[in-house]
PDB file of C-alpha atoms in Angstrom:
ATOM      1  CA  PHE P   1     -30.402  18.204  17.202  1.00 45.00           C
ATOM      2  CA  TRP P   2     -30.749  16.161  13.992  1.00 46.00           C
ATOM      3  CA  LEU P   3     -27.008  15.424  13.703  1.00 46.00           C
ATOM      4  CA  LYS P   4     -26.823  13.885  17.186  1.00 49.00           C
ATOM      5  CA  PRO P   5     -26.363  10.282  15.918  1.00 49.00           C
ATOM      6  CA  PHE P   6     -23.054  11.321  14.325  1.00 47.00           C
ATOM      7  CA  TRP P   7     -21.897  13.620  17.126  1.00 46.00           C
ATOM      8  CA  LEU P   8     -19.711  11.194  19.083  1.00 49.00           C
ATOM      9  CA  LYS P   9     -17.870  10.117  15.942  1.00 46.00           C
ATOM     10  CA  CYS P  10     -16.472  13.608  15.366  1.00 53.00           C
ATOM     11  CA  SER P  11     -13.599  15.635  16.759  1.00 55.00           C
ATOM     12  CA  SER P  12     -14.264  18.882  18.625  1.00 58.00           C
ATOM     13  CA  ALA P  13     -13.480  20.934  15.494  1.00 53.00           C
ATOM     14  CA  GLN P  14     -15.845  18.825  13.425  1.00 55.00           C
ATOM     15  CA  GLN P  15     -18.528  19.155  16.103  1.00 57.00           C
ATOM     16  CA  ALA P  16     -18.248  22.953  15.883  1.00 57.00           C
ATOM     17  CA  LEU P  17     -18.819  22.820  12.149  1.00 54.00           C
ATOM     18  CA  LEU P  18     -21.768  20.502  12.609  1.00 54.00           C
ATOM     19  CA  ARG P  19     -23.312  23.035  15.013  1.00 63.00           C
ATOM     20  CA  LEU P  20     -22.912  25.563  12.213  1.00 56.00           C
ATOM     21  CA  LEU P  21     -24.737  23.267   9.803  1.00 56.00           C
ATOM     22  CA  ASP P  22     -27.608  22.879  12.239  1.00 59.00           C
ATOM     23  CA  SER P  23     -27.861  26.656  12.718  1.00 60.00           C
ATOM     24  CA  THR P  24     -28.103  27.354   8.978  1.00 54.00           C
ATOM     25  CA  TRP P  25     -31.447  25.606   8.839  1.00 52.00           C
ATOM     26  CA  THR P  26     -33.117  27.707  11.527  1.00 54.00           C
ATOM     27  CA  PRO P  27     -35.982  30.047  10.552  1.00 55.00           C
ATOM     28  CA  GLU P  28     -33.847  33.026  11.574  1.00 56.00           C
ATOM     29  CA  MET P  29     -31.126  32.113   9.107  1.00 49.00           C
ATOM     30  CA  GLN P  30     -33.617  31.424   6.352  1.00 50.00           C
ATOM     31  CA  ARG P  31     -35.167  34.920   6.793  1.00 54.00           C
ATOM     32  CA  GLN P  32     -31.787  36.641   6.490  1.00 54.00           C
ATOM     33  CA  SER P  33     -30.670  37.750   3.045  1.00 47.00           C
ATOM     34  CA  ARG P  34     -27.235  36.151   3.219  1.00 58.00           C
ATOM     35  CA  PRO P  35     -27.510  33.108   0.951  1.00 61.00           C
ATOM     36  CA  LEU P  36     -23.790  32.962   0.108  1.00 59.00           C
ATOM     37  CA  ARG P  37     -22.805  32.929   3.746  1.00 61.00           C
ATOM     38  CA  ALA P  38     -25.333  30.227   4.509  1.00 60.00           C
ATOM     39  CA  ALA P  39     -24.187  28.147   1.541  1.00 63.00           C
ATOM     40  CA  ALA P  40     -20.559  28.405   2.631  1.00 61.00           C
ATOM     41  CA  ALA P  41     -21.483  27.349   6.151  1.00 59.00           C
ATOM     42  CA  VAL P  42     -23.397  24.362   4.844  1.00 59.00           C
ATOM     43  CA  ALA P  43     -20.481  23.314   2.628  1.00 64.00           C
ATOM     44  CA  LEU P  44     -18.020  23.439   5.526  1.00 61.00           C
ATOM     45  CA  ALA P  45     -20.308  21.508   7.820  1.00 58.00           C
ATOM     46  CA  LEU P  46     -21.024  18.848   5.205  1.00 62.00           C
ATOM     47  CA  TRP P  47     -17.288  18.419   4.787  1.00 60.00           C
ATOM     48  CA  ALA P  48     -17.012  17.869   8.537  1.00 57.00           C
ATOM     49  CA  LEU P  49     -19.794  15.297   8.402  1.00 56.00           C
ATOM     50  CA  ALA P  50     -18.037  13.441   5.587  1.00 59.00           C
ATOM     51  CA  SER P  51     -14.817  13.494   7.609  1.00 55.00           C
ATOM     52  CA  CYS P  52     -16.620  11.891  10.529  1.00 53.00           C
ATOM     53  CA  PHE P  53     -17.771   9.030   8.315  1.00 47.00           C
ATOM     54  CA  SER P  54     -14.322   8.554   6.790  1.00 46.00           C
ATOM     55  CA  ALA P  55     -12.822   8.177  10.240  1.00 39.00           C
ATOM     56  CA  VAL P  56     -15.070   5.242  11.049  1.00 37.00           C
ATOM     57  CA  SER P  57     -13.972   1.805   9.950  1.00 34.00           C
ATOM     58  CA  PHE P  58     -16.627  -0.666   8.894  1.00 31.00           C
ATOM     59  CA  VAL P  59     -14.073  -3.434   8.393  1.00 33.00           C
ATOM     60  CA  GLY P  60     -13.115  -5.776  11.178  1.00 35.00           C
ATOM     61  CA  PRO P  61      -9.539  -6.027  12.453  1.00 36.00           C
ATOM     62  CA  SER P  62      -7.080  -7.592  10.040  1.00 37.00           C
ATOM     63  CA  SER P  63      -4.225  -9.826  11.053  1.00 39.00           C
ATOM     64  CA  PRO P  64      -1.521  -8.462   8.683  1.00 40.00           C
ATOM     65  CA  LYS P  65       0.599  -5.676  10.127  1.00 43.00           C
ATOM     66  CA  ALA P  66       0.108  -2.158   8.733  1.00 41.00           C
ATOM     67  CA  ARG P  67       2.932  -0.071   7.278  1.00 42.00           C
ATOM     68  CA  GLY P  68       2.244   3.523   6.353  1.00 39.00           C
ATOM     69  CA  GLY P  69      -1.512   3.014   6.422  1.00 37.00           C
ATOM     70  CA  ARG P  70      -1.380   0.040   4.092  1.00 39.00           C
ATOM     71  CA  VAL P  71      -1.399  -3.689   4.734  1.00 38.00           C
ATOM     72  CA  VAL P  72       1.707  -5.820   4.385  1.00 43.00           C
ATOM     73  CA  ALA P  73       0.887  -9.155   2.801  1.00 45.00           C
ATOM     74  CA  ARG P  74       4.062 -10.887   4.045  1.00 50.00           C
ATOM     75  CA  VAL P  75       3.471 -13.919   1.810  1.00 54.00           C
ATOM     76  CA  GLY P  76       4.284 -15.181  -1.652  1.00 70.00           C
ATOM     77  CA  ALA P  77       1.025 -17.142  -1.646  1.00 68.00           C
ATOM     78  CA  GLY P  78      -1.451 -15.612  -4.086  1.00 74.00           C
ATOM     79  CA  TYR P  79       0.992 -12.834  -5.039  1.00 84.00           C
ATOM     80  CA  LEU P  80       0.284 -13.009  -8.773  1.00 78.00           C
ATOM     81  CA  GLU P  81      -3.444 -12.766  -8.189  1.00 76.00           C
ATOM     82  CA  ARG P  82      -2.817  -9.417  -6.491  1.00 78.00           C
ATOM     83  CA  ASN P  83       0.068  -8.067  -8.568  1.00 78.00           C
ATOM     84  CA  GLY P  84       0.282  -9.188 -12.139  1.00 70.00           C
ATOM     85  CA  PRO P  85       0.921  -9.861 -14.855  1.00 78.00           C
ATOM     86  CA  ARG P  86       0.772  -6.813 -17.173  1.00 83.00           C
ATOM     87  CA  ASP P  87       0.330  -6.730 -20.937  1.00 84.00           C
ATOM     88  CA  ALA P  88       3.664  -4.937 -21.316  1.00 85.00           C
ATOM     89  CA  ASP P  89       5.608  -7.627 -19.414  1.00 92.00           C
ATOM     90  CA  THR P  90       8.278  -9.378 -21.491  1.00 92.00           C
ATOM     91  CA  PRO P  91       8.633 -13.113 -20.808  1.00 95.00           C
ATOM     92  CA  TRP P  92      11.982 -14.199 -19.408  1.00 95.00           C
ATOM     93  CA  SER P  93      13.460 -17.281 -17.780  1.00 94.00           C
ATOM     94  CA  SER P  94      15.833 -17.692 -14.856  1.00 89.00           C
ATOM     95  CA  ALA P  95      18.390 -19.244 -17.217  1.00 92.00           C
ATOM     96  CA  GLN P  96      18.625 -15.907 -19.052  1.00 94.00           C
ATOM     97  CA  ALA P  97      19.463 -13.925 -15.911  1.00 95.00           C
ATOM     98  CA  THR P  98      23.242 -14.158 -16.208  1.00 95.00           C
ATOM     99  CA  GLY P  99      24.193 -10.580 -17.114  1.00 96.00           C
ATOM    100  CA  PRO P 100      25.963  -8.293 -14.637  1.00 92.00           C
ATOM    101  CA  ALA P 101      24.016  -5.743 -12.577  1.00 96.00           C
ATOM    102  CA  GLY P 102      24.453  -4.146  -9.165  1.00 95.00           C
ATOM    103  CA  GLN P 103      24.172  -4.896  -5.475  1.00 97.00           C
ATOM    104  CA  SER P 104      21.739  -3.210  -3.089  1.00 98.00           C
ATOM    105  CA  VAL P 105      21.474  -3.190   0.695  1.00 98.00           C
ATOM    106  CA  PHE P 106      18.059  -2.548   2.202  1.00 98.00           C
ATOM    107  CA  LYS P 107      17.792  -1.574   5.853  1.00 97.00           C
ATOM    108  CA  LYS P 108      13.989  -1.375   6.063  1.00 95.00           C
ATOM    109  CA  ARG P 109      10.906  -2.825   4.436  1.00 94.00           C
ATOM    110  CA  PRO P 110       9.329  -2.062   2.009  1.00 94.00           C
ATOM    111  CA  PHE P 111      12.136  -1.466  -0.486  1.00 97.00           C
ATOM    112  CA  GLY P 112      10.335   0.575  -3.124  1.00 96.00           C
ATOM    113  CA  VAL P 113       9.723  -2.155  -5.699  1.00 96.00           C
ATOM    114  CA  LEU P 114       5.993  -2.068  -6.379  1.00 93.00           C
ATOM    115  CA  ARG P 115       5.800  -5.347  -8.268  1.00 94.00           C
ATOM    116  CA  TYR P 116       7.891  -8.399  -9.137  1.00 96.00           C
ATOM    117  CA  GLN P 117       7.483 -10.582 -12.215  1.00 95.00           C
ATOM    118  CA  PRO P 118       8.238 -14.327 -12.181  1.00 94.00           C
ATOM    119  CA  GLY P 119      10.189 -16.088 -14.894  1.00 95.00           C
ATOM    120  CA  SER P 120       8.236 -18.022 -17.490  1.00 94.00           C
ATOM    121  CA  ASP P 121       9.430 -21.224 -15.791  1.00 93.00           C
ATOM    122  CA  GLY P 122       7.926 -20.057 -12.497  1.00 94.00           C
ATOM    123  CA  ASN P 123      11.323 -19.406 -10.922  1.00 96.00           C
ATOM    124  CA  GLY P 124      13.111 -16.220  -9.928  1.00 96.00           C
ATOM    125  CA  ALA P 125      11.805 -12.659  -9.499  1.00 97.00           C
ATOM    126  CA  MET P 126      12.300  -9.562 -11.642  1.00 97.00           C
ATOM    127  CA  ALA P 127      11.847  -6.032 -10.235  1.00 97.00           C
ATOM    128  CA  LYS P 128       9.032  -4.089 -11.912  1.00 94.00           C
ATOM    129  CA  GLU P 129       7.314  -0.716 -11.404  1.00 93.00           C
ATOM    130  CA  LEU P 130       9.774   0.943  -9.050  1.00 96.00           C
ATOM    131  CA  VAL P 131       8.970   3.967  -6.893  1.00 96.00           C
ATOM    132  CA  GLN P 132      10.577   6.830  -8.807  1.00 95.00           C
ATOM    133  CA  GLN P 133      11.526   9.105  -5.941  1.00 95.00           C
ATOM    134  CA  SER P 134      12.649   9.286  -2.340  1.00 95.00           C
ATOM    135  CA  ARG P 135      10.157  11.539  -0.554  1.00 95.00           C
ATOM    136  CA  TYR P 136      12.431  12.297   2.397  1.00 95.00           C
ATOM    137  CA  PRO P 137      15.815  11.173   3.790  1.00 94.00           C
ATOM    138  CA  GLY P 138      15.517   7.566   4.917  1.00 93.00           C
ATOM    139  CA  ASP P 139      12.246   6.942   3.055  1.00 95.00           C
ATOM    140  CA  PRO P 140      11.949   3.107   2.949  1.00 95.00           C
ATOM    141  CA  GLN P 141      10.048   3.174  -0.317  1.00 94.00           C
ATOM    142  CA  GLY P 142      12.760   5.293  -1.907  1.00 96.00           C
ATOM    143  CA  GLN P 143      15.550   2.808  -1.162  1.00 97.00           C
ATOM    144  CA  ALA P 144      15.473   1.052  -4.537  1.00 97.00           C
ATOM    145  CA  PHE P 145      15.460   4.401  -6.345  1.00 97.00           C
ATOM    146  CA  VAL P 146      18.417   5.726  -4.326  1.00 97.00           C
ATOM    147  CA  ALA P 147      20.305   2.441  -4.839  1.00 97.00           C
ATOM    148  CA  GLY P 148      19.885   2.709  -8.596  1.00 97.00           C
ATOM    149  CA  VAL P 149      17.808  -0.439  -9.024  1.00 98.00           C
ATOM    150  CA  GLN P 150      16.483  -0.716 -12.585  1.00 97.00           C
ATOM    151  CA  ASP P 151      13.217  -2.040 -13.936  1.00 96.00           C
ATOM    152  CA  GLY P 152      14.021  -5.477 -15.329  1.00 96.00           C
ATOM    153  CA  TRP P 153      16.759  -6.413 -12.879  1.00 98.00           C
ATOM    154  CA  VAL P 154      16.465  -9.979 -11.587  1.00 98.00           C
ATOM    155  CA  VAL P 155      17.082 -11.034  -7.988  1.00 98.00           C
ATOM    156  CA  LYS P 156      20.161 -13.288  -8.160  1.00 98.00           C
ATOM    157  CA  SER P 157      20.959 -13.750  -4.472  1.00 98.00           C
ATOM    158  CA  ILE P 158      19.579 -12.677  -1.094  1.00 98.00           C
ATOM    159  CA  ASN P 159      22.048 -12.300   1.761  1.00 98.00           C
ATOM    160  CA  GLY P 160      24.513 -14.437  -0.167  1.00 98.00           C
ATOM    161  CA  GLN P 161      22.053 -17.245  -0.961  1.00 98.00           C
ATOM    162  CA  ASP P 162      21.528 -17.976  -4.654  1.00 97.00           C
ATOM    163  CA  VAL P 163      17.792 -17.737  -5.341  1.00 97.00           C
ATOM    164  CA  SER P 164      17.824 -17.667  -9.140  1.00 93.00           C
ATOM    165  CA  GLY P 165      16.485 -21.227  -9.312  1.00 94.00           C
ATOM    166  CA  LEU P 166      13.932 -20.927  -6.485  1.00 97.00           C
ATOM    167  CA  LYS P 167      10.205 -20.765  -7.018  1.00 96.00           C
ATOM    168  CA  PHE P 168       8.914 -17.217  -7.408  1.00 95.00           C
ATOM    169  CA  GLU P 169       6.746 -17.526  -4.276  1.00 94.00           C
ATOM    170  CA  ALA P 170       9.760 -18.579  -2.177  1.00 96.00           C
ATOM    171  CA  VAL P 171      11.758 -15.570  -3.381  1.00 97.00           C
ATOM    172  CA  MET P 172       8.838 -13.291  -2.521  1.00 95.00           C
ATOM    173  CA  ASP P 173       8.572 -14.749   0.980  1.00 95.00           C
ATOM    174  CA  MET P 174      12.292 -14.146   1.522  1.00 97.00           C
ATOM    175  CA  LEU P 175      12.074 -10.570   0.264  1.00 97.00           C
ATOM    176  CA  ASP P 176       8.868  -9.866   2.242  1.00 94.00           C
ATOM    177  CA  ASP P 177       8.548  -6.742   0.128  1.00 94.00           C
ATOM    178  CA  GLU P 178       4.866  -6.536  -0.760  1.00 84.00           C
ATOM    179  CA  VAL P 179       2.701  -3.673   0.430  1.00 76.00           C
ATOM    180  CA  ALA P 180      -0.732  -4.809  -0.684  1.00 63.00           C
ATOM    181  CA  ASP P 181      -4.064  -3.069  -1.016  1.00 66.00           C
ATOM    182  CA  PRO P 182      -6.107  -3.699   2.171  1.00 69.00           C
ATOM    183  CA  ARG P 183      -8.953  -4.905  -0.035  1.00 69.00           C
ATOM    184  CA  PHE P 184      -6.912  -8.041  -0.737  1.00 62.00           C
ATOM    185  CA  SER P 185      -6.260  -8.887   2.916  1.00 67.00           C
ATOM    186  CA  LYS P 186      -8.956 -11.584   2.964  1.00 73.00           C
ATOM    187  CA  SER P 187      -7.806 -13.232  -0.272  1.00 70.00           C
ATOM    188  CA  THR P 188      -4.218 -13.102   1.001  1.00 72.00           C
ATOM    189  CA  GLU P 189      -5.269 -14.847   4.191  1.00 76.00           C
ATOM    190  CA  LEU P 190      -7.095 -17.549   2.227  1.00 79.00           C
ATOM    191  CA  ALA P 191      -4.112 -18.051  -0.089  1.00 75.00           C
ATOM    192  CA  LEU P 192      -1.816 -18.427   2.908  1.00 75.00           C
ATOM    193  CA  GLN P 193      -4.139 -20.996   4.448  1.00 82.00           C
ATOM    194  CA  SER P 194      -4.297 -23.060   1.248  1.00 82.00           C
ATOM    195  CA  GLU P 195      -0.685 -22.734   0.084  1.00 83.00           C
ATOM    196  CA  GLY P 196       1.254 -22.034   3.264  1.00 84.00           C
ATOM    197  CA  ARG P 197       4.563 -20.188   3.386  1.00 86.00           C
ATOM    198  CA  TYR P 198       7.301 -21.069   0.909  1.00 92.00           C
ATOM    199  CA  ALA P 199      10.211 -19.559   2.865  1.00 95.00           C
ATOM    200  CA  GLU P 200      10.993 -17.393   5.867  1.00 95.00           C
ATOM    201  CA  ALA P 201      11.652 -13.685   5.486  1.00 96.00           C
ATOM    202  CA  ALA P 202      15.349 -12.846   5.201  1.00 97.00           C
ATOM    203  CA  GLU P 203      16.865 -10.813   7.998  1.00 97.00           C
ATOM    204  CA  LEU P 204      17.632  -7.117   7.708  1.00 97.00           C
ATOM    205  CA  PRO P 205      19.828  -5.512   6.546  1.00 98.00           C
ATOM    206  CA  LEU P 206      19.047  -7.444   3.375  1.00 98.00           C
ATOM    207  CA  THR P 207      21.600  -7.582   0.562  1.00 98.00           C
ATOM    208  CA  ILE P 208      20.425  -8.320  -2.966  1.00 98.00           C
ATOM    209  CA  ASP P 209      22.746  -9.155  -5.843  1.00 98.00           C
ATOM    210  CA  TRP P 210      20.988  -8.390  -9.110  1.00 98.00           C
ATOM    211  CA  ALA P 211      21.394  -9.821 -12.604  1.00 98.00           C
ATOM    212  CA  THR P 212      20.180  -8.767 -16.033  1.00 97.00           C
ATOM    213  CA  THR P 213      18.709 -10.951 -18.733  1.00 95.00           C
ATOM    214  CA  ARG P 214      20.685 -11.602 -21.919  1.00 80.00           C
TER     215      ARG P 214
END
């Protein structure tokens, strides 16, 4: 039948709905006075056809590892091209990050910090745009929320190592906390090739001591 080219791309349930779509266009169905039933059948079958297409990937395999259906960048290279800055960001410098804050221990990646902002001197990393909930017990992306991390806290040390004076890209490599849009996987790869890695990812569990700006 006319949907045969898409047949093998569909599950058995989707195939059943596609059979229904094909049947709605037969002369017998057209002669019957049940337009609403036919329309409903067509709508269901078209949904199945769209599902078949959505299940097919037209993008080649990507080298970054996937977490939760998204691609992990794993690099500080090109980070700001993918994640920043924003008009509402307030400039700060690593020298200002001397105020007291808290300590957080992260057992999994990602931590739940959606974006980090560098200092105006290019050093340090400030937490921005946190995930505002923990969807289930042990949700990795709810860790920062559960730990009480605040927007504007600055990473002072990672596993006991002072990173307040390190380049932003080196801090990001150590945190390894970016979950990037798959659309940026190619640009991330190119940035890594041109810039290289700035630091190795810190081991888990990862302890962060935070500071606030004065």
